Amino acid sequence: MGRYTSRRDRDPGDAAESPDGCGGDRLARRVARPRRRDGIAVVAHHRPLTRRFGGERPRRRGHNKRRCRRGPQDRTPSDHADLTHEAVALRLADGEGCVRLFDADLERRALLLERLGPSMYDLDVPRRRRHELLLDAAALVWRPVDPAVPLQHGAQRARWMAARLEQLWIQSGRAYTERVLRDAVGCAERRAAAHDDERAVLCHGDLHELNALQADDGSFKLIDPESVVAEREFDLGVIMRNAPGEDDLHDRADWLASATGCDRTAIWEWGTAERVMSGLWCRLIDFQPHGDRQLADAERFCPT
């Protein structure tokens, strides 16, 4: 067994109450005049274009990841649902592995979070050390979740990915061979079929260096959770998608499986679906050469 195997010993229903009742005058005043002091950051919410598809967003060095304010006229139903799920996940994590949530005002689409420092990206953390630190944070997040908690489950996520892969392939002008598409869709479908509520834990869903900010004690905490209840291999598949072309992906999968005690095949299949979907999306938004590198990896490691 690997070093990242323990689940949190807690009632899966702890901290799972709906955040809709949160957010009083204190948070309303902070949203009206957001400040960063006393270890607290007020963050008004919106979804960056690349968020759902795993493109590591291009950013200026030294510029901490923060979300922008957006007016009520820009509100969409999916914004409210996404923020609700994020608040639920942060309450479940309770500051362990993820940024601590102090309060939430969903009507204003605002979260009251602990203040964190620079990201792994800003600090130029080396790749292997980056992966180790991401696993440290993810292992704190992984915990059982009461099935009644309204979060997306791994089977739902995998089915969505399979359908989205087909859409992105067409939208990108069939940017790679159909053989690669069928491999990625098949991987997503197998992960959907393999979902097991008994093994499922709270997953972050977007483990990469821009979503890991340094805490005062030198550790890193995760922000912007995708809030999925799935097998742990789902989170590890995101690590398989990142840093394209930097190492041998089979070696990376072996290391992740050894370090966590997770199933290597499941890690590989989630990674394949994530890599192709992210590469296609990066192509569509012209985030290069990252997208081309991910698709090159997908082509190189696709079974013949």
mmCIF file of C-alpha atoms in Angstrom:
data_model
loop_
_atom_site.group_PDB
_atom_site.id
_atom_site.type_symbol
_atom_site.label_atom_id
_atom_site.label_comp_id
_atom_site.label_asym_id
_atom_site.label_seq_id
_atom_site.Cartn_x
_atom_site.Cartn_y
_atom_site.Cartn_z
ATOM 1 C CA MET A 1 0.000 0.000 0.000
ATOM 2 C CA GLY A 2 1.160 3.555 -0.686
ATOM 3 C CA ARG A 3 1.525 6.496 1.650
ATOM 4 C CA TYR A 4 -1.625 8.286 0.406
ATOM 5 C CA THR A 5 -4.134 5.604 1.344
ATOM 6 C CA SER A 6 -5.896 6.749 4.520
ATOM 7 C CA ARG A 7 -9.456 8.019 4.516
ATOM 8 C CA ARG A 8 -10.535 10.574 7.040
ATOM 9 C CA ASP A 9 -12.122 8.961 10.104
ATOM 10 C CA ARG A 10 -15.317 10.969 10.300
ATOM 11 C CA ASP A 11 -19.043 10.776 9.811
ATOM 12 C CA PRO A 12 -19.634 11.245 6.080
ATOM 13 C CA GLY A 13 -22.521 13.526 6.875
ATOM 14 C CA ASP A 14 -20.366 15.974 8.878
ATOM 15 C CA ALA A 15 -20.404 19.553 7.558
ATOM 16 C CA ALA A 16 -22.675 18.494 4.703
ATOM 17 C CA GLU A 17 -25.446 20.933 5.431
ATOM 18 C CA SER A 18 -26.589 23.104 2.539
ATOM 19 C CA PRO A 19 -24.725 26.432 2.347
ATOM 20 C CA ASP A 20 -27.841 28.271 1.187
ATOM 21 C CA GLY A 21 -28.518 29.526 4.674
ATOM 22 C CA CYS A 22 -25.057 31.052 5.019
ATOM 23 C CA GLY A 23 -24.120 34.622 4.448
ATOM 24 C CA GLY A 24 -25.376 37.413 6.655
ATOM 25 C CA ASP A 25 -24.686 41.117 6.953
ATOM 26 C CA ARG A 26 -20.985 40.549 7.632
ATOM 27 C CA LEU A 27 -20.387 38.826 4.307
ATOM 28 C CA ALA A 28 -22.680 41.239 2.466
ATOM 29 C CA ARG A 29 -20.577 44.150 3.692
ATOM 30 C CA ARG A 30 -17.375 42.411 2.666
ATOM 31 C CA VAL A 31 -18.725 41.676 -0.821
ATOM 32 C CA ALA A 32 -19.695 45.326 -1.211
ATOM 33 C CA ARG A 33 -16.132 46.352 -0.321
ATOM 34 C CA PRO A 34 -13.891 43.280 -0.719
ATOM 35 C CA ARG A 35 -10.678 43.333 1.293
ATOM 36 C CA ARG A 36 -7.858 40.943 2.025
ATOM 37 C CA ARG A 37 -6.827 41.219 5.658
ATOM 38 C CA ASP A 38 -6.838 39.323 8.923
ATOM 39 C CA GLY A 39 -6.186 36.071 7.066
ATOM 40 C CA ILE A 40 -9.443 36.304 5.080
ATOM 41 C CA ALA A 41 -10.046 36.755 1.362
ATOM 42 C CA VAL A 42 -13.425 37.675 -0.112
ATOM 43 C CA VAL A 43 -13.849 36.172 -3.556
ATOM 44 C CA ALA A 44 -16.670 37.019 -5.950
ATOM 45 C CA HIS A 45 -17.332 34.135 -8.256
ATOM 46 C CA HIS A 46 -17.222 33.434 -11.942
ATOM 47 C CA ARG A 47 -16.104 30.549 -14.115
ATOM 48 C CA PRO A 48 -12.978 31.067 -16.212
ATOM 49 C CA LEU A 49 -13.338 29.819 -19.766
ATOM 50 C CA THR A 50 -10.914 26.933 -19.325
ATOM 51 C CA ARG A 51 -12.096 25.736 -15.923
ATOM 52 C CA ARG A 52 -14.085 22.656 -16.899
ATOM 53 C CA PHE A 53 -11.604 21.328 -19.409
ATOM 54 C CA GLY A 54 -8.312 21.297 -17.614
ATOM 55 C CA GLY A 55 -6.247 23.809 -19.567
ATOM 56 C CA GLU A 56 -3.638 25.225 -17.208
ATOM 57 C CA ARG A 57 -4.494 28.867 -17.648
ATOM 58 C CA PRO A 58 -1.752 31.194 -18.933
ATOM 59 C CA ARG A 59 -0.948 33.749 -16.228
ATOM 60 C CA ARG A 60 1.650 36.356 -15.402
ATOM 61 C CA ARG A 61 4.266 35.256 -12.896
ATOM 62 C CA GLY A 62 3.676 36.688 -9.464
ATOM 63 C CA HIS A 63 -0.062 37.109 -10.025
ATOM 64 C CA ASN A 64 -1.997 35.008 -7.538
ATOM 65 C CA LYS A 65 -5.038 33.148 -8.800
ATOM 66 C CA ARG A 66 -8.149 35.088 -7.798
ATOM 67 C CA ARG A 67 -11.612 35.128 -9.284
ATOM 68 C CA CYS A 68 -13.183 38.317 -10.624
ATOM 69 C CA ARG A 69 -16.331 40.161 -9.652
ATOM 70 C CA ARG A 70 -19.281 39.778 -11.929
ATOM 71 C CA GLY A 71 -22.617 41.544 -11.815
ATOM 72 C CA PRO A 72 -26.057 39.981 -11.281
ATOM 73 C CA GLN A 73 -26.876 40.583 -14.934
ATOM 74 C CA ASP A 74 -24.279 37.948 -15.865
ATOM 75 C CA ARG A 75 -25.738 35.239 -13.652
ATOM 76 C CA THR A 76 -26.589 31.867 -15.186
ATOM 77 C CA PRO A 77 -28.237 28.814 -13.582
ATOM 78 C CA SER A 78 -25.024 26.816 -13.975
ATOM 79 C CA ASP A 79 -23.069 29.494 -12.070
ATOM 80 C CA HIS A 80 -25.330 29.101 -9.052
ATOM 81 C CA ALA A 81 -25.204 25.305 -9.190
ATOM 82 C CA ASP A 82 -21.406 25.252 -9.549
ATOM 83 C CA LEU A 83 -20.915 27.651 -6.656
ATOM 84 C CA THR A 84 -23.343 25.681 -4.503
ATOM 85 C CA HIS A 85 -21.396 22.474 -5.174
ATOM 86 C CA GLU A 86 -18.105 24.226 -4.481
ATOM 87 C CA ALA A 87 -19.376 25.529 -1.146
ATOM 88 C CA VAL A 88 -20.655 22.068 -0.173
ATOM 89 C CA ALA A 89 -17.284 20.488 -1.023
ATOM 90 C CA LEU A 90 -15.334 23.113 0.920
ATOM 91 C CA ARG A 91 -17.566 22.604 3.957
ATOM 92 C CA LEU A 92 -17.033 18.850 3.747
ATOM 93 C CA ALA A 93 -13.249 19.297 3.508
ATOM 94 C CA ASP A 94 -13.369 21.675 6.498
ATOM 95 C CA GLY A 95 -10.025 23.295 5.704
ATOM 96 C CA GLU A 96 -8.149 19.991 5.336
ATOM 97 C CA GLY A 97 -6.376 19.899 1.983
ATOM 98 C CA CYS A 98 -8.619 22.660 0.618
ATOM 99 C CA VAL A 99 -8.909 26.354 1.395
ATOM 100 C CA ARG A 100 -11.071 26.922 4.454
ATOM 101 C CA LEU A 101 -14.549 28.322 3.824
ATOM 102 C CA PHE A 102 -15.739 30.719 6.518
ATOM 103 C CA ASP A 103 -19.002 31.838 4.959
ATOM 104 C CA ALA A 104 -20.951 31.770 1.692
ATOM 105 C CA ASP A 105 -23.500 34.101 0.134
ATOM 106 C CA LEU A 106 -24.829 32.278 -2.922
ATOM 107 C CA GLU A 107 -27.207 35.065 -3.893
ATOM 108 C CA ARG A 108 -24.235 37.404 -4.323
ATOM 109 C CA ARG A 109 -22.100 34.520 -5.568
ATOM 110 C CA ALA A 110 -19.423 35.160 -2.974
ATOM 111 C CA LEU A 111 -17.276 32.980 -0.732
ATOM 112 C CA LEU A 112 -15.444 34.083 2.394
ATOM 113 C CA LEU A 113 -12.177 32.117 2.322
ATOM 114 C CA GLU A 114 -8.953 31.975 4.258
ATOM 115 C CA ARG A 115 -6.136 33.941 2.718
ATOM 116 C CA LEU A 116 -3.450 31.879 0.969
ATOM 117 C CA GLY A 117 -0.140 32.681 -0.682
ATOM 118 C CA PRO A 118 1.356 32.058 -4.131
ATOM 119 C CA SER A 119 0.605 29.030 -6.273
ATOM 120 C CA MET A 120 2.906 26.140 -7.119
ATOM 121 C CA TYR A 121 3.076 27.639 -10.605
ATOM 122 C CA ASP A 122 4.311 30.990 -9.276
ATOM 123 C CA LEU A 123 6.881 29.211 -7.094
ATOM 124 C CA ASP A 124 8.214 27.048 -9.967
ATOM 125 C CA VAL A 125 7.930 23.852 -7.932
ATOM 126 C CA PRO A 126 9.650 20.967 -9.820
ATOM 127 C CA ARG A 127 7.348 18.442 -11.465
ATOM 128 C CA ARG A 128 7.887 15.408 -9.195
ATOM 129 C CA ARG A 129 7.786 17.515 -6.033
ATOM 130 C CA ARG A 130 4.661 19.212 -7.403
ATOM 131 C CA HIS A 131 2.972 15.842 -7.799
ATOM 132 C CA GLU A 132 3.969 14.780 -4.279
ATOM 133 C CA LEU A 133 2.512 17.961 -2.795
ATOM 134 C CA LEU A 134 -0.698 17.600 -4.805
ATOM 135 C CA LEU A 135 -1.088 14.069 -3.444
ATOM 136 C CA ASP A 136 -0.499 15.328 0.103
ATOM 137 C CA ALA A 137 -3.372 17.789 -0.303
ATOM 138 C CA ALA A 138 -5.673 15.361 -2.129
ATOM 139 C CA ALA A 139 -5.216 12.672 0.540
ATOM 140 C CA LEU A 140 -6.570 15.127 3.128
ATOM 141 C CA VAL A 141 -9.595 15.871 0.956
ATOM 142 C CA TRP A 142 -10.494 12.238 0.214
ATOM 143 C CA ARG A 143 -13.252 11.141 2.609
ATOM 144 C CA PRO A 144 -16.577 9.288 2.407
ATOM 145 C CA VAL A 145 -19.599 11.402 1.556
ATOM 146 C CA ASP A 146 -23.207 10.690 2.454
ATOM 147 C CA PRO A 147 -25.003 9.678 -0.791
ATOM 148 C CA ALA A 148 -27.716 12.223 0.040
ATOM 149 C CA VAL A 149 -25.259 15.111 -0.388
ATOM 150 C CA PRO A 150 -26.085 16.730 -3.767
ATOM 151 C CA LEU A 151 -22.765 16.405 -5.590
ATOM 152 C CA GLN A 152 -21.959 14.895 -8.982
ATOM 153 C CA HIS A 153 -20.908 11.239 -8.799
ATOM 154 C CA GLY A 154 -18.106 9.577 -10.729
ATOM 155 C CA ALA A 155 -20.425 7.707 -13.080
ATOM 156 C CA GLN A 156 -22.209 10.930 -14.012
ATOM 157 C CA ARG A 157 -18.923 12.704 -14.560
ATOM 158 C CA ALA A 158 -17.547 9.918 -16.760
ATOM 159 C CA ARG A 159 -20.696 9.793 -18.903
ATOM 160 C CA TRP A 160 -20.558 13.563 -19.319
ATOM 161 C CA MET A 161 -16.915 13.294 -20.388
ATOM 162 C CA ALA A 162 -17.716 10.637 -22.995
ATOM 163 C CA ALA A 163 -20.386 12.846 -24.561
ATOM 164 C CA ARG A 164 -18.233 15.969 -24.339
ATOM 165 C CA LEU A 165 -15.311 14.256 -26.054
ATOM 166 C CA GLU A 166 -17.487 13.580 -29.098
ATOM 167 C CA GLN A 167 -18.652 17.209 -29.187
ATOM 168 C CA LEU A 168 -15.169 18.672 -28.848
ATOM 169 C CA TRP A 169 -13.782 16.384 -31.536
ATOM 170 C CA ILE A 170 -16.325 17.728 -34.015
ATOM 171 C CA GLN A 171 -15.923 21.349 -32.879
ATOM 172 C CA SER A 172 -12.147 21.118 -33.267
ATOM 173 C CA GLY A 173 -12.455 19.945 -36.872
ATOM 174 C CA ARG A 174 -11.476 16.382 -35.918
ATOM 175 C CA ALA A 175 -8.132 17.535 -34.569
ATOM 176 C CA TYR A 176 -6.758 13.998 -34.196
ATOM 177 C CA THR A 177 -7.510 10.492 -35.395
ATOM 178 C CA GLU A 178 -10.785 8.770 -34.606
ATOM 179 C CA ARG A 179 -8.747 5.962 -33.039
ATOM 180 C CA VAL A 180 -7.677 8.365 -30.259
ATOM 181 C CA LEU A 181 -11.264 9.544 -29.793
ATOM 182 C CA ARG A 182 -12.589 5.990 -29.458
ATOM 183 C CA ASP A 183 -9.856 5.146 -26.946
ATOM 184 C CA ALA A 184 -10.717 8.157 -24.769
ATOM 185 C CA VAL A 185 -14.483 7.594 -24.989
ATOM 186 C CA GLY A 186 -14.011 3.912 -24.176
ATOM 187 C CA CYS A 187 -11.928 4.809 -21.116
ATOM 188 C CA ALA A 188 -14.630 7.197 -19.860
ATOM 189 C CA GLU A 189 -17.363 4.615 -20.424
ATOM 190 C CA ARG A 190 -15.422 1.961 -18.496
ATOM 191 C CA ARG A 191 -14.947 4.334 -15.563
ATOM 192 C CA ALA A 192 -18.673 5.080 -15.549
ATOM 193 C CA ALA A 193 -19.464 1.368 -15.434
ATOM 194 C CA ALA A 194 -16.915 0.794 -12.653
ATOM 195 C CA HIS A 195 -18.293 3.420 -10.272
ATOM 196 C CA ASP A 196 -18.875 2.037 -6.787
ATOM 197 C CA ASP A 197 -20.548 4.148 -4.114
ATOM 198 C CA GLU A 198 -18.734 2.137 -1.436
ATOM 199 C CA ARG A 199 -15.321 3.212 -2.766
ATOM 200 C CA ALA A 200 -16.275 6.751 -3.720
ATOM 201 C CA VAL A 201 -14.785 9.685 -1.804
ATOM 202 C CA LEU A 202 -14.870 13.444 -2.078
ATOM 203 C CA CYS A 203 -12.517 14.385 -4.920
ATOM 204 C CA HIS A 204 -11.159 17.784 -5.877
ATOM 205 C CA GLY A 205 -11.330 17.048 -9.594
ATOM 206 C CA ASP A 206 -8.818 19.588 -10.936
ATOM 207 C CA LEU A 207 -5.436 18.887 -9.345
ATOM 208 C CA HIS A 208 -2.810 21.115 -10.918
ATOM 209 C CA GLU A 209 -0.287 23.749 -9.895
ATOM 210 C CA LEU A 210 -2.544 26.770 -10.383
ATOM 211 C CA ASN A 211 -5.138 25.316 -8.022
ATOM 212 C CA ALA A 212 -2.629 24.742 -5.203
ATOM 213 C CA LEU A 213 -1.757 27.793 -3.095
ATOM 214 C CA GLN A 214 0.773 27.942 -0.288
ATOM 215 C CA ALA A 215 -0.479 28.177 3.294
ATOM 216 C CA ASP A 216 1.302 29.921 6.165
ATOM 217 C CA ASP A 217 2.854 26.640 7.343
ATOM 218 C CA GLY A 218 4.457 25.995 3.932
ATOM 219 C CA SER A 219 1.988 23.304 2.877
ATOM 220 C CA PHE A 220 -0.291 23.743 -0.109
ATOM 221 C CA LYS A 221 -4.074 23.931 -0.108
ATOM 222 C CA LEU A 222 -6.379 23.350 -3.055
ATOM 223 C CA ILE A 223 -8.854 25.897 -4.390
ATOM 224 C CA ASP A 224 -11.680 25.741 -6.972
ATOM 225 C CA PRO A 225 -12.813 22.135 -6.377
ATOM 226 C CA GLU A 226 -14.848 20.457 -9.102
ATOM 227 C CA SER A 227 -16.735 18.725 -6.261
ATOM 228 C CA VAL A 228 -17.133 15.155 -7.534
ATOM 229 C CA VAL A 229 -17.748 12.036 -5.433
ATOM 230 C CA ALA A 230 -15.748 9.354 -7.220
ATOM 231 C CA GLU A 231 -12.992 6.789 -6.881
ATOM 232 C CA ARG A 232 -9.659 8.319 -5.882
ATOM 233 C CA GLU A 233 -8.257 7.405 -9.280
ATOM 234 C CA PHE A 234 -10.392 10.191 -10.758
ATOM 235 C CA ASP A 235 -8.180 12.813 -9.081
ATOM 236 C CA LEU A 236 -5.040 10.958 -10.118
ATOM 237 C CA GLY A 237 -6.184 10.969 -13.741
ATOM 238 C CA VAL A 238 -5.962 14.755 -13.702
ATOM 239 C CA ILE A 239 -2.304 14.512 -12.669
ATOM 240 C CA MET A 240 -1.813 12.153 -15.627
ATOM 241 C CA ARG A 241 -3.152 14.838 -17.978
ATOM 242 C CA ASN A 242 -0.826 17.610 -16.764
ATOM 243 C CA ALA A 243 2.755 18.463 -17.794
ATOM 244 C CA PRO A 244 2.517 16.894 -21.282
ATOM 245 C CA GLY A 245 5.767 15.712 -22.821
ATOM 246 C CA GLU A 246 7.767 16.082 -19.591
ATOM 247 C CA ASP A 247 8.129 12.389 -18.710
ATOM 248 C CA ASP A 248 7.040 8.891 -19.625
ATOM 249 C CA LEU A 249 3.360 8.596 -18.776
ATOM 250 C CA HIS A 250 3.624 4.880 -18.037
ATOM 251 C CA ASP A 251 6.285 5.674 -15.423
ATOM 252 C CA ARG A 252 4.039 8.384 -13.987
ATOM 253 C CA ALA A 253 1.093 5.996 -13.751
ATOM 254 C CA ASP A 254 3.296 3.380 -12.056
ATOM 255 C CA TRP A 255 4.486 5.952 -9.512
ATOM 256 C CA LEU A 256 0.961 7.225 -8.756
ATOM 257 C CA ALA A 257 -0.339 3.686 -8.277
ATOM 258 C CA SER A 258 2.572 2.785 -5.999
ATOM 259 C CA ALA A 259 2.327 5.995 -3.954
ATOM 260 C CA THR A 260 -1.426 5.742 -3.373
ATOM 261 C CA GLY A 261 -2.263 2.038 -3.559
ATOM 262 C CA CYS A 262 -4.814 2.903 -6.247
ATOM 263 C CA ASP A 263 -5.624 0.859 -9.347
ATOM 264 C CA ARG A 264 -3.214 1.627 -12.166
ATOM 265 C CA THR A 265 -5.706 0.770 -14.926
ATOM 266 C CA ALA A 266 -8.268 3.169 -13.489
ATOM 267 C CA ILE A 267 -5.625 5.908 -13.170
ATOM 268 C CA TRP A 268 -4.626 5.378 -16.805
ATOM 269 C CA GLU A 269 -8.206 5.405 -18.093
ATOM 270 C CA TRP A 270 -9.201 8.588 -16.267
ATOM 271 C CA GLY A 271 -5.940 10.163 -17.437
ATOM 272 C CA THR A 272 -6.595 9.226 -21.061
ATOM 273 C CA ALA A 273 -10.080 10.770 -21.077
ATOM 274 C CA GLU A 274 -8.847 13.891 -19.251
ATOM 275 C CA ARG A 275 -5.843 14.341 -21.552
ATOM 276 C CA VAL A 276 -7.817 14.156 -24.782
ATOM 277 C CA MET A 277 -10.619 16.398 -23.537
ATOM 278 C CA SER A 278 -8.185 18.994 -22.228
ATOM 279 C CA GLY A 279 -6.083 18.877 -25.397
ATOM 280 C CA LEU A 280 -9.128 19.443 -27.602
ATOM 281 C CA TRP A 281 -10.364 22.313 -25.485
ATOM 282 C CA CYS A 282 -6.931 23.959 -25.498
ATOM 283 C CA ARG A 283 -6.961 23.662 -29.292
ATOM 284 C CA LEU A 284 -10.344 25.393 -29.448
ATOM 285 C CA ILE A 285 -9.241 28.330 -27.282
ATOM 286 C CA ASP A 286 -5.795 28.455 -28.946
ATOM 287 C CA PHE A 287 -3.909 27.730 -25.749
ATOM 288 C CA GLN A 288 -0.781 26.427 -27.385
ATOM 289 C CA PRO A 289 1.490 24.576 -27.449
ATOM 290 C CA HIS A 290 -0.144 22.936 -24.423
ATOM 291 C CA GLY A 291 -3.089 21.515 -26.377
ATOM 292 C CA ASP A 292 -0.946 20.080 -29.154
ATOM 293 C CA ARG A 293 1.374 18.487 -26.587
ATOM 294 C CA GLN A 294 -1.521 16.799 -24.812
ATOM 295 C CA LEU A 295 -2.917 15.458 -28.073
ATOM 296 C CA ALA A 296 0.550 14.296 -29.124
ATOM 297 C CA ASP A 297 0.781 12.332 -25.876
ATOM 298 C CA ALA A 298 -2.688 10.913 -26.520
ATOM 299 C CA GLU A 299 -1.695 9.779 -30.007
ATOM 300 C CA ARG A 300 1.613 8.314 -28.832
ATOM 301 C CA PHE A 301 0.089 6.264 -26.019
ATOM 302 C CA CYS A 302 -3.079 5.198 -27.828
ATOM 303 C CA PRO A 303 -3.248 1.396 -28.280
ATOM 304 C CA THR A 304 -2.832 0.271 -31.890
#
